[in-house]
Short mmCIF file of C-alpha atoms and ligand atoms in Angstrom, two decimals:
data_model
loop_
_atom_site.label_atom_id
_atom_site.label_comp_id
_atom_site.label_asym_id
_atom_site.label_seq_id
_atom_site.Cartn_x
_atom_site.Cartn_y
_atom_site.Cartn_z
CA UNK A 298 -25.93 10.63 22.66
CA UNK A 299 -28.13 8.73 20.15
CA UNK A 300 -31.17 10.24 18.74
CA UNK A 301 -34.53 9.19 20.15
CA UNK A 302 -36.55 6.69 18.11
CA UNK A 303 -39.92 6.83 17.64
CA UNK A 304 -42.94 5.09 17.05
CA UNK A 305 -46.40 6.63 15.58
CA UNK A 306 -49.99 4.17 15.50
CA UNK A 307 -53.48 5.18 14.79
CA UNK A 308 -56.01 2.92 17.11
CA UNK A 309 -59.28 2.06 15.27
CA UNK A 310 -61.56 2.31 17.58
CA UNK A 311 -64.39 0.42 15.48
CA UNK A 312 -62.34 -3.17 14.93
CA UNK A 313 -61.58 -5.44 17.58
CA UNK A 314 -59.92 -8.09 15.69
CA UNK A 315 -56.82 -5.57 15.38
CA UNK A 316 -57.04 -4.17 19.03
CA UNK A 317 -53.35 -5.24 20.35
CA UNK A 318 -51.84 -4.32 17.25
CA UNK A 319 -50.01 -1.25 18.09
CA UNK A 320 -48.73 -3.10 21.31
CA UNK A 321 -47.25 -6.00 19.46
CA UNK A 322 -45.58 -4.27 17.02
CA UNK A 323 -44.07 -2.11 19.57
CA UNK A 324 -43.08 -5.08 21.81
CA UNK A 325 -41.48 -6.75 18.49
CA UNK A 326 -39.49 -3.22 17.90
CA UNK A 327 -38.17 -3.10 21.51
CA UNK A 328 -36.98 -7.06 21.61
CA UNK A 329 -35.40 -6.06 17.87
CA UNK A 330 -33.54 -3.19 19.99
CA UNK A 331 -32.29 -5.59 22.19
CA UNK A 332 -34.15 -4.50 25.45
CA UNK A 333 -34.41 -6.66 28.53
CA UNK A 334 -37.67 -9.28 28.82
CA UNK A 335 -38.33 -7.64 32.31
CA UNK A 336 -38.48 -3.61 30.34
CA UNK A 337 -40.74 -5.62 27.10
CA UNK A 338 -42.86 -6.99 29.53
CA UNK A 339 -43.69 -3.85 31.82
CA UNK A 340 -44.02 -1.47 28.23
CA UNK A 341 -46.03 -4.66 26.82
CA UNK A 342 -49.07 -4.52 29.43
CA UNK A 343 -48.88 -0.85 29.61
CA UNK A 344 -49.52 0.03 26.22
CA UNK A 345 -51.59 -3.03 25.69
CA UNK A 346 -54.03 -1.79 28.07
CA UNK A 347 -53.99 1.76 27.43
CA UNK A 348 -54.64 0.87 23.72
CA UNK A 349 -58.03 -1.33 24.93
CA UNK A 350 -59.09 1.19 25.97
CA UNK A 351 -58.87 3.71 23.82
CA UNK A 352 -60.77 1.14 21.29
CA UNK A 353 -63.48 0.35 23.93
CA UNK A 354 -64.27 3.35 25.91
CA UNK A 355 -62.90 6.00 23.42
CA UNK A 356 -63.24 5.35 19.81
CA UNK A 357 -59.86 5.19 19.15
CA UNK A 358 -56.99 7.07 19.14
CA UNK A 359 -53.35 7.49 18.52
CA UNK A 360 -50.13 6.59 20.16
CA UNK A 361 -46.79 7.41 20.41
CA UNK A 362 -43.52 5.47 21.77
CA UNK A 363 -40.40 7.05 22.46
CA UNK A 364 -37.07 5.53 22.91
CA UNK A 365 -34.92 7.72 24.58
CA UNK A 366 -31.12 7.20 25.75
CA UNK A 367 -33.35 6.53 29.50
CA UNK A 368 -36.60 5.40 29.23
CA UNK A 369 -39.39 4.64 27.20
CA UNK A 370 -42.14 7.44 26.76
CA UNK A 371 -45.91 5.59 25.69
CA UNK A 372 -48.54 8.55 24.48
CA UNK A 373 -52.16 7.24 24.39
CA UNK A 374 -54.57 10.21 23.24
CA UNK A 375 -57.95 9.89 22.02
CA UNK A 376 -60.85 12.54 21.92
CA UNK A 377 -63.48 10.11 23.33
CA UNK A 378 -65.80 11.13 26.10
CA UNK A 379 -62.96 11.63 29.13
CA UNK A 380 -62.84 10.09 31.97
CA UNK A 381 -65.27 11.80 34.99
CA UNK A 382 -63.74 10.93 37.82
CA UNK A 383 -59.69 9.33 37.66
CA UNK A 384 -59.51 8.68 41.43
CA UNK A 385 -62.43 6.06 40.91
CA UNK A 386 -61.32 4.90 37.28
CA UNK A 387 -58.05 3.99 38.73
CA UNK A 388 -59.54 1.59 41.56
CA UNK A 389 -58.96 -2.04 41.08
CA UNK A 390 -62.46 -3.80 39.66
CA UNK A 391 -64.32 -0.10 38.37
CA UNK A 392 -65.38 -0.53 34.79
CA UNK A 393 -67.96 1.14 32.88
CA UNK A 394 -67.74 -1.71 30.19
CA UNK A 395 -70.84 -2.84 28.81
CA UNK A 396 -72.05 -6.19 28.82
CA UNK A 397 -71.32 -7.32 24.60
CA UNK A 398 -67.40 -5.83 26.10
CA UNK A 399 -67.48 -8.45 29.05
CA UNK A 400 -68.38 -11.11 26.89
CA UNK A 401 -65.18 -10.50 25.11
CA UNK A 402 -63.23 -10.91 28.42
CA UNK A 403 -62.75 -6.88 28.92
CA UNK A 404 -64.16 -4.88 32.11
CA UNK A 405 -62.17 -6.34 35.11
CA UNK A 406 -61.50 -3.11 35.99
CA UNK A 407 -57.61 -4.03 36.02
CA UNK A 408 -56.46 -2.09 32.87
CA UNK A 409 -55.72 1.71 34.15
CA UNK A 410 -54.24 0.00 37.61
CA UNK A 411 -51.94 -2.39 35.30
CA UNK A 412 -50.86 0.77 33.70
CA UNK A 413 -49.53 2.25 36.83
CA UNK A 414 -48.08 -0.72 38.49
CA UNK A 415 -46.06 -1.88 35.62
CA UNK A 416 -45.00 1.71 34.99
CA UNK A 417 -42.40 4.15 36.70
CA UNK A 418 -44.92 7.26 35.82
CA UNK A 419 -48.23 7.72 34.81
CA UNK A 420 -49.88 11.03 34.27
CA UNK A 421 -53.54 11.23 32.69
CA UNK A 422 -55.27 14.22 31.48
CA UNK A 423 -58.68 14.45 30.78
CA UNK A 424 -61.36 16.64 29.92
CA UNK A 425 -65.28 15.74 29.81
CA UNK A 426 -66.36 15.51 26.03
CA UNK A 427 -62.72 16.92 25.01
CA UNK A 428 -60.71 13.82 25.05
CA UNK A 429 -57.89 12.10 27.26
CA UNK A 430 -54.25 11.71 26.74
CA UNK A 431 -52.34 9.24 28.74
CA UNK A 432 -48.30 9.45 29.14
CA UNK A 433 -46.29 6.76 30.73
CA UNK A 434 -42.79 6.14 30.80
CA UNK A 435 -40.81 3.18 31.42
CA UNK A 436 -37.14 3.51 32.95
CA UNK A 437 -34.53 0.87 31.12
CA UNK A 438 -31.42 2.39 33.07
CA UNK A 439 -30.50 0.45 35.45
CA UNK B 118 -41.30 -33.16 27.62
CA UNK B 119 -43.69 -31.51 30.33
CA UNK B 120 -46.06 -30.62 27.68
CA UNK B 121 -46.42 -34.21 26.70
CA UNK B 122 -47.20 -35.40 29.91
CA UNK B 123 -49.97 -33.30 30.36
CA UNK B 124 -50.84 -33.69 26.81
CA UNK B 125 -51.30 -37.07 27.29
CA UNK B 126 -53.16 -37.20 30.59
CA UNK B 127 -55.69 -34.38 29.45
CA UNK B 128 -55.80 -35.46 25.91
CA UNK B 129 -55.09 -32.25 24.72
CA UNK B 130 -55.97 -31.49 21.00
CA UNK B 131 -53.63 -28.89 19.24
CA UNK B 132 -55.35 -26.55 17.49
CA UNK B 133 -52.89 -23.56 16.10
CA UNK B 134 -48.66 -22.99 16.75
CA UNK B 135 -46.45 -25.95 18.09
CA UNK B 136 -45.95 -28.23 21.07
CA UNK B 137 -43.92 -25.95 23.00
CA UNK B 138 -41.35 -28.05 25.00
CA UNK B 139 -41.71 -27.23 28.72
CA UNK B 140 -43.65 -24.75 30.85
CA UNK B 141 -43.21 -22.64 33.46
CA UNK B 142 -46.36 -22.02 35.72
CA UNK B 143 -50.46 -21.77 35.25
CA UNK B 144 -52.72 -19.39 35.27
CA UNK B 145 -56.62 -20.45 34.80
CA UNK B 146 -59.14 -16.94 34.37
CA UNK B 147 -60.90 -15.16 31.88
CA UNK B 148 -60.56 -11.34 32.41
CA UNK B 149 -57.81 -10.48 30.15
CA UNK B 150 -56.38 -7.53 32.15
CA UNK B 151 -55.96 -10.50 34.79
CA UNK B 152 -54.50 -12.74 32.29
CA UNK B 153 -52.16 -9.97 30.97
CA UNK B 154 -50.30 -9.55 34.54
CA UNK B 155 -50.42 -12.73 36.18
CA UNK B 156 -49.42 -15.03 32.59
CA UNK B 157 -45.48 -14.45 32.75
CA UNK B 158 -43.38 -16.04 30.03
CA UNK B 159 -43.47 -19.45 29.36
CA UNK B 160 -46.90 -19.82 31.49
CA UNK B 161 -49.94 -22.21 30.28
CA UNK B 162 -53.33 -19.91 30.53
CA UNK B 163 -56.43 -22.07 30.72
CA UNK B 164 -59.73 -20.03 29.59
CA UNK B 165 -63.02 -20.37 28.46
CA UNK B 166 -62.28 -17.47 26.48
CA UNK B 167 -61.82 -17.60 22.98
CA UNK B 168 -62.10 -14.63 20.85
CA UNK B 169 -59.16 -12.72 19.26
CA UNK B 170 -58.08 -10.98 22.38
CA UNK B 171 -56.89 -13.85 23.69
CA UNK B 172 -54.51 -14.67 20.82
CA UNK B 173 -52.88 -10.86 21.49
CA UNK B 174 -52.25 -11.16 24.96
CA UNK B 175 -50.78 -14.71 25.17
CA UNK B 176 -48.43 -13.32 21.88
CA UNK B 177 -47.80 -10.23 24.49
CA UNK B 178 -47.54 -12.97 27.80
CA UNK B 179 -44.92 -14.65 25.64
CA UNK B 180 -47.45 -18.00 26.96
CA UNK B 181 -46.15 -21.26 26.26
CA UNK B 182 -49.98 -22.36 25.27
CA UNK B 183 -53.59 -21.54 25.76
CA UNK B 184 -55.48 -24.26 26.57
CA UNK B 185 -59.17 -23.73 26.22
CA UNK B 186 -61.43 -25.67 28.96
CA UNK B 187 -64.89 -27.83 28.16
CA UNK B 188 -64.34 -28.60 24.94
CA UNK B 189 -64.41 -24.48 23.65
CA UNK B 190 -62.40 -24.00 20.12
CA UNK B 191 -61.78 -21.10 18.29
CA UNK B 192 -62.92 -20.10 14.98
CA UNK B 193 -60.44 -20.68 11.65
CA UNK B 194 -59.58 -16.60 11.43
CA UNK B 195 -58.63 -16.48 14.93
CA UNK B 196 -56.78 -19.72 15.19
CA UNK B 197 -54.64 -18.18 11.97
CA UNK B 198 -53.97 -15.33 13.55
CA UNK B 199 -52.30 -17.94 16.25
CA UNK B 200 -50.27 -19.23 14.16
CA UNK B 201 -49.30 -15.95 12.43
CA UNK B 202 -47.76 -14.90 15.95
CA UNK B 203 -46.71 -18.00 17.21
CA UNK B 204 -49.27 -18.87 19.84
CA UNK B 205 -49.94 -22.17 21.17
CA UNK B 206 -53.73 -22.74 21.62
CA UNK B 207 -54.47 -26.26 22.64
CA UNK B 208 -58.50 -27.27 23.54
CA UNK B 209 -59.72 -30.03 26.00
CA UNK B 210 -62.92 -31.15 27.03
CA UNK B 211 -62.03 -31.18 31.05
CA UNK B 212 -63.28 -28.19 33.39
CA UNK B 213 -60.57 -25.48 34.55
CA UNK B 214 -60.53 -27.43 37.60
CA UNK B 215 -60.00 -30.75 36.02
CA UNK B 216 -57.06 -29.52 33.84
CA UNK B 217 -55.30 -27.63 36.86
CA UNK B 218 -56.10 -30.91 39.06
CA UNK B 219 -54.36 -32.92 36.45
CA UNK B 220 -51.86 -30.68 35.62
CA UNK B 221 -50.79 -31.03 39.52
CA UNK B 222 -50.71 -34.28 39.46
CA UNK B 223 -48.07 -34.72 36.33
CA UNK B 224 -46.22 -32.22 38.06
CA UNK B 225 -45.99 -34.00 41.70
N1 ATP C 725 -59.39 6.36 27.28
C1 ATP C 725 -60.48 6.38 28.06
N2 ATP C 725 -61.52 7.20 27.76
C2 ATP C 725 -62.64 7.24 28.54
N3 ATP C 725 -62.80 6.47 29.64
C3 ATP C 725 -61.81 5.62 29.98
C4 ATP C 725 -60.61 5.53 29.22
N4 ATP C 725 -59.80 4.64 29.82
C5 ATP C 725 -60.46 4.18 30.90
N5 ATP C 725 -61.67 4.76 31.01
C6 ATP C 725 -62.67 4.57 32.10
O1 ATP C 725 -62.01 4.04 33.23
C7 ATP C 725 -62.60 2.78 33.61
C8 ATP C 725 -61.53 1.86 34.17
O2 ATP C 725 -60.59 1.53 33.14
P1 ATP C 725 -59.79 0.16 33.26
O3 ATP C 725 -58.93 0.01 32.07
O4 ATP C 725 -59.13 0.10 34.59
O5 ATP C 725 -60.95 -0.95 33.28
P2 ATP C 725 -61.82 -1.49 32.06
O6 ATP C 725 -61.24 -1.04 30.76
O7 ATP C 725 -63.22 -1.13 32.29
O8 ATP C 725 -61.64 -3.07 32.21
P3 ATP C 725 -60.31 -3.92 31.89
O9 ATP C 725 -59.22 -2.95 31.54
O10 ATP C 725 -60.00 -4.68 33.13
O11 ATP C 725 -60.68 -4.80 30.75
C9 ATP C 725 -63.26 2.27 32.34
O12 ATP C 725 -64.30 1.35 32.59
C10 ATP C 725 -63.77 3.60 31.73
O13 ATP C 725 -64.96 4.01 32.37
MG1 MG C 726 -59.22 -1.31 30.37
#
């Protein structure tokens, strides 16, 4: 059994000309591992949203990608304001995105329902004023 | 070869990364969470949209090209970052719904 590789990025939560960054070097990483375009694609929007939003509702944060022999683990924590209530946050079209954020093309209210329809599990857990940490894995076993 | 038919029909001015070849479908929309799971690989995204963003999720799309609507461009920092990861970004002074009209029509 091979050992698990792992990937480790702070998210800036104050620069929107990186936001994506973690996302795309993770998606370079995985196509360098040789992984299908199908298994890039679903880890791709998963992280890429997760990672918005840790720069636009949370200040930042950190994640973490693990490749294990079965699937790929993404880790999105941030200590930003949490998330009040998931049920709602998770509808298609809810946003709390301010207007100068919709300008930018943010706040369809798609990102956390990407996440869990691209992904084979999603877990969030959140606290009011404590933070949330998001954990998602990807299966690439047939 | 594609590309250059609708390059040619819409006039298309390249503004960052190469001519890609061929396409595969369209997607027209601004809302990049839309934009990041309906543009598949090889997909033109028309937008109005032109901020950074939009570079990182047509590098993460694995687009073919942007192609920004009514005549929009991007500024020089943004259209470096293009070519630094490989994005297309093409601009055109036609409405969405003149470039998707005329993209149908090279296409039938
Ligand atoms: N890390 C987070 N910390 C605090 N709140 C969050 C976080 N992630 C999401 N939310 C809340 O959940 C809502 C829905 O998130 P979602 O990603 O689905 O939409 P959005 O970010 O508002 O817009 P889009 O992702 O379509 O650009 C957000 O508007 C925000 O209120
Ligand atoms: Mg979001």
């Amino acid at each position: 059994m091979a050992d698990n590789i792992t990937f480790h990025f702070d998210v800036h939560g104050d620069n929107f000309s990186s936001a994506g960054e973690a996302s795309q070097l993770v998606k370079k990483k995985l196509r360098q591992l040789g992984f299908t375009p199908d298994v890039i694609r679903r880890v791709s929007i998963a992280m890429y949203e997760g990672e918005i939003n840790m720069v636009i509702h949370a200040d930042g944060g950190a994640a973490d990608v693990t490749v294990t022999d079965e699937d790929i683990i993404i880790v999105l924590a941030d200590r930003g304001p949490g998330i009040p209530d998931v049920e709602l946050a998770m509808q298609e079209g809810y946003s709390t995105a301010r207007e100068h954020i919709r300008s930018l093309g943010f706040g369809a209210g798609m990102g956390l329902p990407n996440m869990k329809k691209y992904t084979d599990t999603m877990t969030i857990d959140t606290e009011i004023g404590v933070g949330t940490t998001i954990t998602m894995t990807v299966k690439h076993k047939a | 070869m594609k590309t250059e038919l609708v390059m040619n029909k819409l006039s298309l001015k390249l503004l960052a990364g190469e001519v890609p070849e061929d396409f595969e479908g369209v997607y027209a929309g601004d809302f990049l969470s839309r934009a990041m799971s309906r543009v598949s690989e090889g997909d033109l995204w028309i937008t109005i949209m032109n901020n950074i963003n939009v570079i990182a999720v047509a590098s993460l799309a694995d687009a073919a090209a942007v192609i920004l609507a009514e005549g929009v461009t991007m500024d020089k920092a943004t259209l470096d970052a293009a070519d630094a990861k490989g994005v297309t970004v093409f601009t055109c002074d036609s409405t969405v719904y003149e470039i998707c009209r005329d993209i149908a029509s090279v296409l039938s």
